[in-house]
mmCIF file of C-alpha atoms in Angstrom:
data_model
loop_
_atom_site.group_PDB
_atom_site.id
_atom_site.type_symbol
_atom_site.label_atom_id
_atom_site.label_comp_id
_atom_site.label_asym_id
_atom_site.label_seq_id
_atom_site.Cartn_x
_atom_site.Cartn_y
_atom_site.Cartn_z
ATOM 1 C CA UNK A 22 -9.682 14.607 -11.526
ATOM 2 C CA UNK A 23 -10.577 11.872 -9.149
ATOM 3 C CA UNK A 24 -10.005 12.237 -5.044
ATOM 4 C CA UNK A 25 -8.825 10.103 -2.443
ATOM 5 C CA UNK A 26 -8.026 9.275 0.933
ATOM 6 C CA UNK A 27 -4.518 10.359 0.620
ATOM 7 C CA UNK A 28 -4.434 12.863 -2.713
ATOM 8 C CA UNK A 29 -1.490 11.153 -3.934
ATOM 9 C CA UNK A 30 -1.917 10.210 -7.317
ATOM 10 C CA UNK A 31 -5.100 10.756 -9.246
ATOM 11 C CA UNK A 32 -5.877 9.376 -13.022
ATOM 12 C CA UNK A 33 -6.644 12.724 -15.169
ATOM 13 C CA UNK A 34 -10.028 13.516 -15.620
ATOM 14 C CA UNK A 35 -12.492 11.307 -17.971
ATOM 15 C CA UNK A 36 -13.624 13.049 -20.989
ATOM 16 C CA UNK A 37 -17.229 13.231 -21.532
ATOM 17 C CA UNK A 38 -19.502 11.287 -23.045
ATOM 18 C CA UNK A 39 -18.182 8.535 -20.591
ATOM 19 C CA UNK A 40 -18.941 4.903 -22.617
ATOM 20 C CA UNK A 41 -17.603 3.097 -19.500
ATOM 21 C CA UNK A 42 -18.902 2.479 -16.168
ATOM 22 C CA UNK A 43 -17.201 4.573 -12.904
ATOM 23 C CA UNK A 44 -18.121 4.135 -9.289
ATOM 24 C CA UNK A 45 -16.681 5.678 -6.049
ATOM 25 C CA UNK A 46 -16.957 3.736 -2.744
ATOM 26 C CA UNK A 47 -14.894 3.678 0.528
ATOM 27 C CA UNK A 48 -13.224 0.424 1.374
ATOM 28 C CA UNK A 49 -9.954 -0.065 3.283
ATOM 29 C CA UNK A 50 -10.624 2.673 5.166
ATOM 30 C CA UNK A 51 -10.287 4.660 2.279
ATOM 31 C CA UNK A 52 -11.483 6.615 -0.571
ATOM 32 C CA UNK A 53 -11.884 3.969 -3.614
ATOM 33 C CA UNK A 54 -13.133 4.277 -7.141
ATOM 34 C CA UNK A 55 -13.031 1.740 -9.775
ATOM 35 C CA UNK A 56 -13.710 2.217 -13.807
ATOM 36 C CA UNK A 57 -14.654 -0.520 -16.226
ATOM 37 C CA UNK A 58 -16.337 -0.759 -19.591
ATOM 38 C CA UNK A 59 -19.502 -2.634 -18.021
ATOM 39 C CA UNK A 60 -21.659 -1.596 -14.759
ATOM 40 C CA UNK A 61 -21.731 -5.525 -13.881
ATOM 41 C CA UNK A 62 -17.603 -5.798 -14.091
ATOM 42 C CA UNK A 63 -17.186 -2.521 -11.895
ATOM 43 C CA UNK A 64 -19.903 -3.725 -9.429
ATOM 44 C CA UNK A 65 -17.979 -7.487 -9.183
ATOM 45 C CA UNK A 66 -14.508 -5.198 -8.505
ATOM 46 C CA UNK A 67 -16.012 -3.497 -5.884
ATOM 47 C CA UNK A 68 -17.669 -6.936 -3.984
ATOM 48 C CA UNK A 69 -14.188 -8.320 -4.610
ATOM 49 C CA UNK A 70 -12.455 -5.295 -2.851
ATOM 50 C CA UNK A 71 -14.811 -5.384 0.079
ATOM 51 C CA UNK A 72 -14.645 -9.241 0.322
ATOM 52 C CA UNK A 73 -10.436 -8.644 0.800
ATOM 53 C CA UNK A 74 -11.100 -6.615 3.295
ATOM 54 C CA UNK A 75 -12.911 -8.857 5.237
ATOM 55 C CA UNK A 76 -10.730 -11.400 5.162
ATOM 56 C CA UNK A 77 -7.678 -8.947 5.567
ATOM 57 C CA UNK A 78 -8.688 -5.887 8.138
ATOM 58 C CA UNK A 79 -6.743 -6.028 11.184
ATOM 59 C CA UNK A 80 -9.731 -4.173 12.757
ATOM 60 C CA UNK A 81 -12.148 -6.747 12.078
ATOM 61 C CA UNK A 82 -12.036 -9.512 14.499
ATOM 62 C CA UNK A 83 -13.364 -12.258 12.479
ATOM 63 C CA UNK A 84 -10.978 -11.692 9.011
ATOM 64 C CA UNK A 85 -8.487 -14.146 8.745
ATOM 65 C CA UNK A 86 -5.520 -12.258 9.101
ATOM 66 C CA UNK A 87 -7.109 -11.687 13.061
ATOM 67 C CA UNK A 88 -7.208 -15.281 13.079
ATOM 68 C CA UNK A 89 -3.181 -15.605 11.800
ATOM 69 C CA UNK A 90 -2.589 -12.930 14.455
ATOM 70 C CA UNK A 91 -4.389 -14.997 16.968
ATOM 71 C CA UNK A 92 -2.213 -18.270 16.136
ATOM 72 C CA UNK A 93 0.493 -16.599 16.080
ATOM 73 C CA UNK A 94 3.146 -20.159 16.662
ATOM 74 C CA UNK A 95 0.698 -22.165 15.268
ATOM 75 C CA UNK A 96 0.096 -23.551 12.245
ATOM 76 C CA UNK A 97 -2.848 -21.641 10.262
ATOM 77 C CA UNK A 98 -4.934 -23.304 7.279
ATOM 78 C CA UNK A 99 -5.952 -19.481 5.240
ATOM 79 C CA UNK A 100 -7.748 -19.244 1.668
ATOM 80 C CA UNK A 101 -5.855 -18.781 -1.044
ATOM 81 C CA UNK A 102 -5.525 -15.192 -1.706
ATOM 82 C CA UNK A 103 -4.709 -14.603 2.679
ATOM 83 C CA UNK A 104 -1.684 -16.830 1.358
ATOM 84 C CA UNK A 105 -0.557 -15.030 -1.473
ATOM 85 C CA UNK A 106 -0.710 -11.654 0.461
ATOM 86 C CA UNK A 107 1.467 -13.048 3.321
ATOM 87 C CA UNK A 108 3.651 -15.113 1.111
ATOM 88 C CA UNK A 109 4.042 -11.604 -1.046
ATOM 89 C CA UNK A 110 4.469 -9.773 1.950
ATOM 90 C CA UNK A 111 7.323 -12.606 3.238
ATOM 91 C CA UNK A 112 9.245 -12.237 -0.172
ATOM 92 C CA UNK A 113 9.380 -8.488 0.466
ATOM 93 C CA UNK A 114 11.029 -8.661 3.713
ATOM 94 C CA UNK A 115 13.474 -10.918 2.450
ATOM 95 C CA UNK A 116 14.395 -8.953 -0.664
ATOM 96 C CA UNK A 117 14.433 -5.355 1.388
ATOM 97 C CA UNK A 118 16.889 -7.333 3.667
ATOM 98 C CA UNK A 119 14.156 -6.461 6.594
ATOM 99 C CA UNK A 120 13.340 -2.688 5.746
ATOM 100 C CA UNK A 121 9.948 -3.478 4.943
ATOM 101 C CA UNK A 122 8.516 -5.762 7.989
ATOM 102 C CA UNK A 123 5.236 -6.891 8.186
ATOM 103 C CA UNK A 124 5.353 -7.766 11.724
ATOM 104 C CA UNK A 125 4.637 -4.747 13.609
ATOM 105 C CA UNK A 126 1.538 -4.427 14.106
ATOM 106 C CA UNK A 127 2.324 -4.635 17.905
ATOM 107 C CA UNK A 128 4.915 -2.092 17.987
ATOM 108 C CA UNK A 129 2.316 0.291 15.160
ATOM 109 C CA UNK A 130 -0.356 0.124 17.859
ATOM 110 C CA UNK A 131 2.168 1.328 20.697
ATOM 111 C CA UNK A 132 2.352 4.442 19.210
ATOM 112 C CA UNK A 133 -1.346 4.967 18.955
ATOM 113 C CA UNK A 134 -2.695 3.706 15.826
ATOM 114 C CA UNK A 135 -5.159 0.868 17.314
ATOM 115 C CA UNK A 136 -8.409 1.531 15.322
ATOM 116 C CA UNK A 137 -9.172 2.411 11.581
ATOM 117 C CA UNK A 138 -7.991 6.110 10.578
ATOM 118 C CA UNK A 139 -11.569 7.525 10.399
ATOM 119 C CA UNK A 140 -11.860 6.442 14.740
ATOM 120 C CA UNK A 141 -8.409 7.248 15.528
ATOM 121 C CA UNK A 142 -9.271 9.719 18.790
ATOM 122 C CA UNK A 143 -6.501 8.504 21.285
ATOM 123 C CA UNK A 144 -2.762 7.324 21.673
ATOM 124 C CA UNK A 145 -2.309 4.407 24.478
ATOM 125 C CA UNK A 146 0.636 4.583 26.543
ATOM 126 C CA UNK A 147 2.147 1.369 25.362
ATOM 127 C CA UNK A 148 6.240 1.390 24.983
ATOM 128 C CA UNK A 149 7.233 0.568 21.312
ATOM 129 C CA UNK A 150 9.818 -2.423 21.227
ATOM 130 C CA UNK A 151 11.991 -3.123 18.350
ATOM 131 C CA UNK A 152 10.881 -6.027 16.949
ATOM 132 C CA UNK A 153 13.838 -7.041 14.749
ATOM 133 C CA UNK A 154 14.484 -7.666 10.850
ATOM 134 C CA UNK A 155 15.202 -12.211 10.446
ATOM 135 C CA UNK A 156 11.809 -13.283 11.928
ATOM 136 C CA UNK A 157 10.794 -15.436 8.940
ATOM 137 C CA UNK A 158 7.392 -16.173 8.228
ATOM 138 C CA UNK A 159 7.125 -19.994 7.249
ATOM 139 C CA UNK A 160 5.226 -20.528 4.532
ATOM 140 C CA UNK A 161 3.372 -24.184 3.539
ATOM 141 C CA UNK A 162 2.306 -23.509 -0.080
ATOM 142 C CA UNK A 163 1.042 -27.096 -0.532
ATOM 143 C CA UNK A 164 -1.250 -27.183 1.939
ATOM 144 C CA UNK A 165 -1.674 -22.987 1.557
ATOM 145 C CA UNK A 166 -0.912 -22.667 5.242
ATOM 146 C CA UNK A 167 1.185 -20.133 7.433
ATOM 147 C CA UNK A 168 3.286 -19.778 10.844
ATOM 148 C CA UNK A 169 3.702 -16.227 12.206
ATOM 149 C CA UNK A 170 6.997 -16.300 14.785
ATOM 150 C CA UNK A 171 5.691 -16.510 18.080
ATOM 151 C CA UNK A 172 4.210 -13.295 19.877
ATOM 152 C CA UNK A 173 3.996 -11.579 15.985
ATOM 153 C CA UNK A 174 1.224 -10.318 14.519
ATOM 154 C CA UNK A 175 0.851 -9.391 10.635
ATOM 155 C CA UNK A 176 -0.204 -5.495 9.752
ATOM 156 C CA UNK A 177 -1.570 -5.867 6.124
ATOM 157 C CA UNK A 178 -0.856 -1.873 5.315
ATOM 158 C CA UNK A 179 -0.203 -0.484 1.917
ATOM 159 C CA UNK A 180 0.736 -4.163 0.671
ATOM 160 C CA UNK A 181 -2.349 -5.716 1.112
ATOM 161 C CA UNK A 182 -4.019 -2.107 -0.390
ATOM 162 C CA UNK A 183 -1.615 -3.191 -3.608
ATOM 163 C CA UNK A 184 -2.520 -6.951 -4.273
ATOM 164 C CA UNK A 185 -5.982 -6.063 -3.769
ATOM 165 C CA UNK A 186 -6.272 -4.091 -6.475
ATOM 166 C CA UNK A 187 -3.517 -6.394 -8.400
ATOM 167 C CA UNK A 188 -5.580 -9.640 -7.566
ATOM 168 C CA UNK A 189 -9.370 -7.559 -8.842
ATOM 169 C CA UNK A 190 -7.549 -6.805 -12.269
ATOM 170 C CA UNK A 191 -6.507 -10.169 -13.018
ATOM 171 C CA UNK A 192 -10.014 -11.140 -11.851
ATOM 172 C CA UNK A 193 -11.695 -8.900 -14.018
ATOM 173 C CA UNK A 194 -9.505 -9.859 -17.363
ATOM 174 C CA UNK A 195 -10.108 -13.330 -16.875
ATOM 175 C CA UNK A 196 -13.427 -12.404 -17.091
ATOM 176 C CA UNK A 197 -12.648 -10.647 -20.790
ATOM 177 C CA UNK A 198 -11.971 -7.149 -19.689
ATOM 178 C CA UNK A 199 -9.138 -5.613 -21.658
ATOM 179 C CA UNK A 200 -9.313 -2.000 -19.852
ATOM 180 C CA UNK A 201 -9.826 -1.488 -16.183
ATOM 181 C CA UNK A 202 -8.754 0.967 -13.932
ATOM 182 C CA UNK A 203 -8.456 1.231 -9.773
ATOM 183 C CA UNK A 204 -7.742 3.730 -7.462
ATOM 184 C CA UNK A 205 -7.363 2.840 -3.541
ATOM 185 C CA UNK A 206 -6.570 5.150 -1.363
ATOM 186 C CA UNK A 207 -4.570 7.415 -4.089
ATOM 187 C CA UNK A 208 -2.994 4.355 -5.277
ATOM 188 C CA UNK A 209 -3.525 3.423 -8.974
ATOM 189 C CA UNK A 210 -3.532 0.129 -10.684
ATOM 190 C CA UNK A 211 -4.342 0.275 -14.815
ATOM 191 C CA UNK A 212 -4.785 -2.133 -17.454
ATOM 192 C CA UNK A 213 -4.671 -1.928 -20.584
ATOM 193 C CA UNK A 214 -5.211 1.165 -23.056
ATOM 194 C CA UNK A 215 -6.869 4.057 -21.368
ATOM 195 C CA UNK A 216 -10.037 5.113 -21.981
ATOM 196 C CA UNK A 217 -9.138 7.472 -24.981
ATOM 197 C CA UNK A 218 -6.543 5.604 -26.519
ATOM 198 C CA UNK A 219 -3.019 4.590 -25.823
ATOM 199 C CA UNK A 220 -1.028 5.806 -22.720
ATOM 200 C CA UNK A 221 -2.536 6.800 -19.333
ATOM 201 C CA UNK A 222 -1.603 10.159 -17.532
ATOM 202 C CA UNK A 223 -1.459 9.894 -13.789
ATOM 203 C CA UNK A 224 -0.888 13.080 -11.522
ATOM 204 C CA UNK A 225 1.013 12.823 -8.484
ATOM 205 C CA UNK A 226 -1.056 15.185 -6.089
ATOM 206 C CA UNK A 227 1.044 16.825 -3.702
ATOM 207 C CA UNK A 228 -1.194 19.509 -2.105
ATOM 208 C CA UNK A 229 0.388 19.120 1.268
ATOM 209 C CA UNK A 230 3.258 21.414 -0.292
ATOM 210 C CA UNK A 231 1.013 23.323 -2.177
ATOM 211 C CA UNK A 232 0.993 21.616 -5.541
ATOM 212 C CA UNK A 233 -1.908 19.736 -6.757
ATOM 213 C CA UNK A 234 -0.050 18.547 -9.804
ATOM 214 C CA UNK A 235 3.492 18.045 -8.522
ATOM 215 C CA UNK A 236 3.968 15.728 -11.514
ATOM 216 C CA UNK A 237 2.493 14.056 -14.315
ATOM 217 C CA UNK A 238 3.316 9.847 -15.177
ATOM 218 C CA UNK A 239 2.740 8.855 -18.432
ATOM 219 C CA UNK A 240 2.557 4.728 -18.529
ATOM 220 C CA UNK A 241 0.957 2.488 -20.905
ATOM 221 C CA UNK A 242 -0.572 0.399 -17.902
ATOM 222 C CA UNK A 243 0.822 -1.045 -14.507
ATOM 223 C CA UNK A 244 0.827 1.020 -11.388
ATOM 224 C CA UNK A 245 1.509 3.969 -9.437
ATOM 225 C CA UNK A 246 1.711 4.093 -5.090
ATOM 226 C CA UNK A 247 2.590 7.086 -2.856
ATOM 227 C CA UNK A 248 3.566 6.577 0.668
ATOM 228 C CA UNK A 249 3.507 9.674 2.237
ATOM 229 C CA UNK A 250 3.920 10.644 6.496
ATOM 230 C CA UNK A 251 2.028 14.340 6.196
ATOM 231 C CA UNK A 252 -1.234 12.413 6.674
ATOM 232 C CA UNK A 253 -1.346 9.988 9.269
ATOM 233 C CA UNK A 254 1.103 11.442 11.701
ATOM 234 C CA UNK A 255 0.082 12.664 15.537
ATOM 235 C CA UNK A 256 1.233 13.531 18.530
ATOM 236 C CA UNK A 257 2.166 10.737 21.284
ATOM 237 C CA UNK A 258 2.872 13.014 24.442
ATOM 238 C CA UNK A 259 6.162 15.490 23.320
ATOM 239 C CA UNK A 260 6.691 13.270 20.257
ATOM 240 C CA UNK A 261 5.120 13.726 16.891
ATOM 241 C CA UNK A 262 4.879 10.397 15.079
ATOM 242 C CA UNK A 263 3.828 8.962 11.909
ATOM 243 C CA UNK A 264 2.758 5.252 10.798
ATOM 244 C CA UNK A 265 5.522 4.148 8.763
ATOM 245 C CA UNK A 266 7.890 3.030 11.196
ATOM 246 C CA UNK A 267 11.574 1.940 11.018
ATOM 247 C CA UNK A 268 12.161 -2.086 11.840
ATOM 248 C CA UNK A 269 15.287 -1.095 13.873
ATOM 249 C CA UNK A 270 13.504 0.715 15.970
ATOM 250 C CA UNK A 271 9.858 0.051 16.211
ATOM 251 C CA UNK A 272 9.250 3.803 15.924
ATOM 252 C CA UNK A 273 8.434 6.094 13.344
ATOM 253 C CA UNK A 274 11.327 6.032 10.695
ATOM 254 C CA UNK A 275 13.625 9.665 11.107
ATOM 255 C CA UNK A 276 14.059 10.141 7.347
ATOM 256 C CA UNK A 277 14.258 13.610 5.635
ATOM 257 C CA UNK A 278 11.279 12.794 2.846
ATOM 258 C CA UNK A 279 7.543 13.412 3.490
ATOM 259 C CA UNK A 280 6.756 11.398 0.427
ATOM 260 C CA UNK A 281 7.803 8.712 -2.683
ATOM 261 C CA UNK A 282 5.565 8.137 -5.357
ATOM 262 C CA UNK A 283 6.893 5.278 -6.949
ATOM 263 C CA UNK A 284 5.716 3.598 -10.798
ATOM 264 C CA UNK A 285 6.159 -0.213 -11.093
ATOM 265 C CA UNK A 286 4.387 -3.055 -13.303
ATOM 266 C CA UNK A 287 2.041 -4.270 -9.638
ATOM 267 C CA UNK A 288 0.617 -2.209 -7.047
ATOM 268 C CA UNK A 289 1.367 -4.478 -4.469
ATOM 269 C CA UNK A 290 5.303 -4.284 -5.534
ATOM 270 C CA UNK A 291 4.998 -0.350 -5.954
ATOM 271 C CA UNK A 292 3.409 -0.068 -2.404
ATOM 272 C CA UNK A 293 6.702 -2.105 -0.911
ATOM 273 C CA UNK A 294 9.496 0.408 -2.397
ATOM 274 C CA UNK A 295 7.802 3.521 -2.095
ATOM 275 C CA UNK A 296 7.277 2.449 1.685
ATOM 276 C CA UNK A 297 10.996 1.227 1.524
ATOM 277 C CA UNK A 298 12.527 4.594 0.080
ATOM 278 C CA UNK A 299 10.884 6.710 2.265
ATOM 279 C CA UNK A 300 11.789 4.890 5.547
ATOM 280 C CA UNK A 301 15.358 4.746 3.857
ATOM 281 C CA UNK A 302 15.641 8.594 3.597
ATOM 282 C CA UNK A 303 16.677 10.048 0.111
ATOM 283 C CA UNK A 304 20.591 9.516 0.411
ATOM 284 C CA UNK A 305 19.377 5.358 0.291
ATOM 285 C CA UNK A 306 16.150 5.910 -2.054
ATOM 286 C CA UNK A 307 17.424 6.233 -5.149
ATOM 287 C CA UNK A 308 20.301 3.619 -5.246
ATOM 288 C CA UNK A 309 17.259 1.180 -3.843
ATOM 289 C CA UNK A 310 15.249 2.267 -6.944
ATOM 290 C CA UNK A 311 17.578 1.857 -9.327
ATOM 291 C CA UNK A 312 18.555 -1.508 -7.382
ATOM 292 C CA UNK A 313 14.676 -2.428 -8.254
ATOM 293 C CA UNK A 314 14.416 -1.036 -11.589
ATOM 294 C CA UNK A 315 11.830 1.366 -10.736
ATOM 295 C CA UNK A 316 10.970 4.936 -11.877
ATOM 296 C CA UNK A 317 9.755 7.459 -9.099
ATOM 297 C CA UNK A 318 9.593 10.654 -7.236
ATOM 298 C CA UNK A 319 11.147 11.792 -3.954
ATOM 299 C CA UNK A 320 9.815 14.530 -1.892
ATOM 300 C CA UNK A 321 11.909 16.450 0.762
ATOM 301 C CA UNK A 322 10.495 18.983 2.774
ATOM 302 C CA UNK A 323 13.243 20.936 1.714
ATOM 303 C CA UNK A 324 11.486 23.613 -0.161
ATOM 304 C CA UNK A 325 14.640 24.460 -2.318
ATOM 305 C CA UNK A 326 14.948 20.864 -3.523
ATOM 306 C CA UNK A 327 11.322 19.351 -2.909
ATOM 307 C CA UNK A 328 11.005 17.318 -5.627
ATOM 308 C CA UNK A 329 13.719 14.824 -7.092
ATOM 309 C CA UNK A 330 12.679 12.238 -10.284
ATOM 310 C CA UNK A 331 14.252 9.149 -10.390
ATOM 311 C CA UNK A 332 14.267 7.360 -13.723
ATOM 312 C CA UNK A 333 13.850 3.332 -14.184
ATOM 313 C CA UNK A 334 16.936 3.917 -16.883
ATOM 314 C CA UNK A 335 19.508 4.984 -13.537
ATOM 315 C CA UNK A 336 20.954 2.250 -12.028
ATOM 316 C CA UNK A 337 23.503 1.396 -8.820
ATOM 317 C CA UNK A 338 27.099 2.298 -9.256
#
């Protein structure tokens, strides 16, 4: 099947002869690949992912999220979609109670993670602070406008990754397409029936423990995210550190799983709980999925009980 950036979860491989259209591109500092039934649809997904990133890359000083950043206190005028992905990214922090924060970007590039991925050579000597959990964004929907708390700055992260491809899917079916399927990063967004027929298969990829096919999702479209710390994790002086850090902290999140894959109807919503579980540790995980109504897996590095599936039919006691 299909690689990416992360190996997380792949779409089984396309049988052959192939009457769609598949391209592979890097965007988001990533590994991206988009299928459609039409070359021009899969070329206007992939102008549509890279024009997101320009307006959403933290390492681009001209997008408009560096502008947000910039204000932060002020009152910022942003295009319609830079709403929706910090109004989405707002009604995640206040339905996670604060566990997932998009406001530490400040406290992410303390630890060392200042550049894209693919330039990351050096950790700065910064001291992480904790940044807290009830900073509210203010939103101004009417006049699509935002107001970061003062001395803030956004991180778009995995969110922004999810509506992405969430926002180029509802492009592309207004436009008539009835099956499209993206991949960013080892994320996975589908719509409607897969290319043979009914139900898609995704793989979960977990080849940082040695299987490649950890486990197989069967879903008849929607999405599938994996946030995962064996990747993007290096050393800052004695510590070892990863980029998913914990908002009570500032610092990378202690938790006992390497990984959650988790299946949802958007990417964008998938790319909140499996970053959510995973900073939660597995004791919290799976009441939080059940709490969201989401199916999933949890990885431990526990050899002896690596893998544990949580199914959308559990719920809270």
């Amino acid at each position: 099947g299909p690689t990416a950036a992360d190996d997380s979860a792949v779409v089984s491989e396309l049988p052959t002869p192939r009457p769609w259209s598949a391209e592979s591109f890097r965007a988001m500092g990533a590994s991206c690949r988009v299928v459609t039934a039409h070359e021009s649809l899969t070329r206007h997904a992939i102008e549509l992912v890279r024009q997101l990133e320009r307006r959403w890359s933290r390492f681009l000083p001209d997008s408009e999220i560096s502008a947000v950043n910039a204000a932060a206190g002020r009152l910022t005028v942003v295009s319609d979609v830079t709403y929706d992905l910090i109004a989405h990214a707002e009604r995640a922090r206040r339905v996670t109670g604060g566990v997932f924060n998009p406001l530490m970007l400040d406290q992410l590039e303390a630890l060392g993670y200042d550049r894209s991925w693919s330039e990351f050579t050096h950790v700065p000597s910064g001291a992480p602070t904790c940044p807290g959990t009830n900073l509210d964004i203010e939103l101004y929907p009417d006049i699509r406008a935002v107001r970061l708390p003062d001395s803030s700055r956004f991180d778009p992260g995995g969110i922004g990754k999810g509506l992405a491809a969430d926002l180029v899917v509802g492009a592309l079916a207004a436009e008539g397409a009835t099956t499209v399927q993206i991949e960013l990063g080892g994320d996975v967004r589908l719509m409607g029936p897969s290319w043979t027929g009914g139900d898609w298969t995704v793989v979960v990829d977990d080849s940082d423990h040695g299987a490649p096919c950890a486990a197989n999702v069967t879903l008849p479209e929607g999405a599938v995210a994996t946030s995962s710390i064996m990747r993007r994790r290096w050393r800052r002086g004695d510590e070892d550190v990863h980029h998913l850090l914990d908002p009570l902290t500032g610092r990378s999140a202690d938790t006992d799983l390497d990984a959650v894959t988790i299946v949802a109807p958007t990417l964008w919503w998938a790319e909140v709980v499996a970053k959510v579980a995973l900073v939660s540790g597995s004791d919290r995980a799976r009441t939080l999925m059940a709490d969201f109504g989401v199916s999933g897996l949890l990885v431990t590095g526990d050899s002896s009980t690596r893998y544990d599936v949580v199914s959308r039919s559990e719920r809270a006691a």
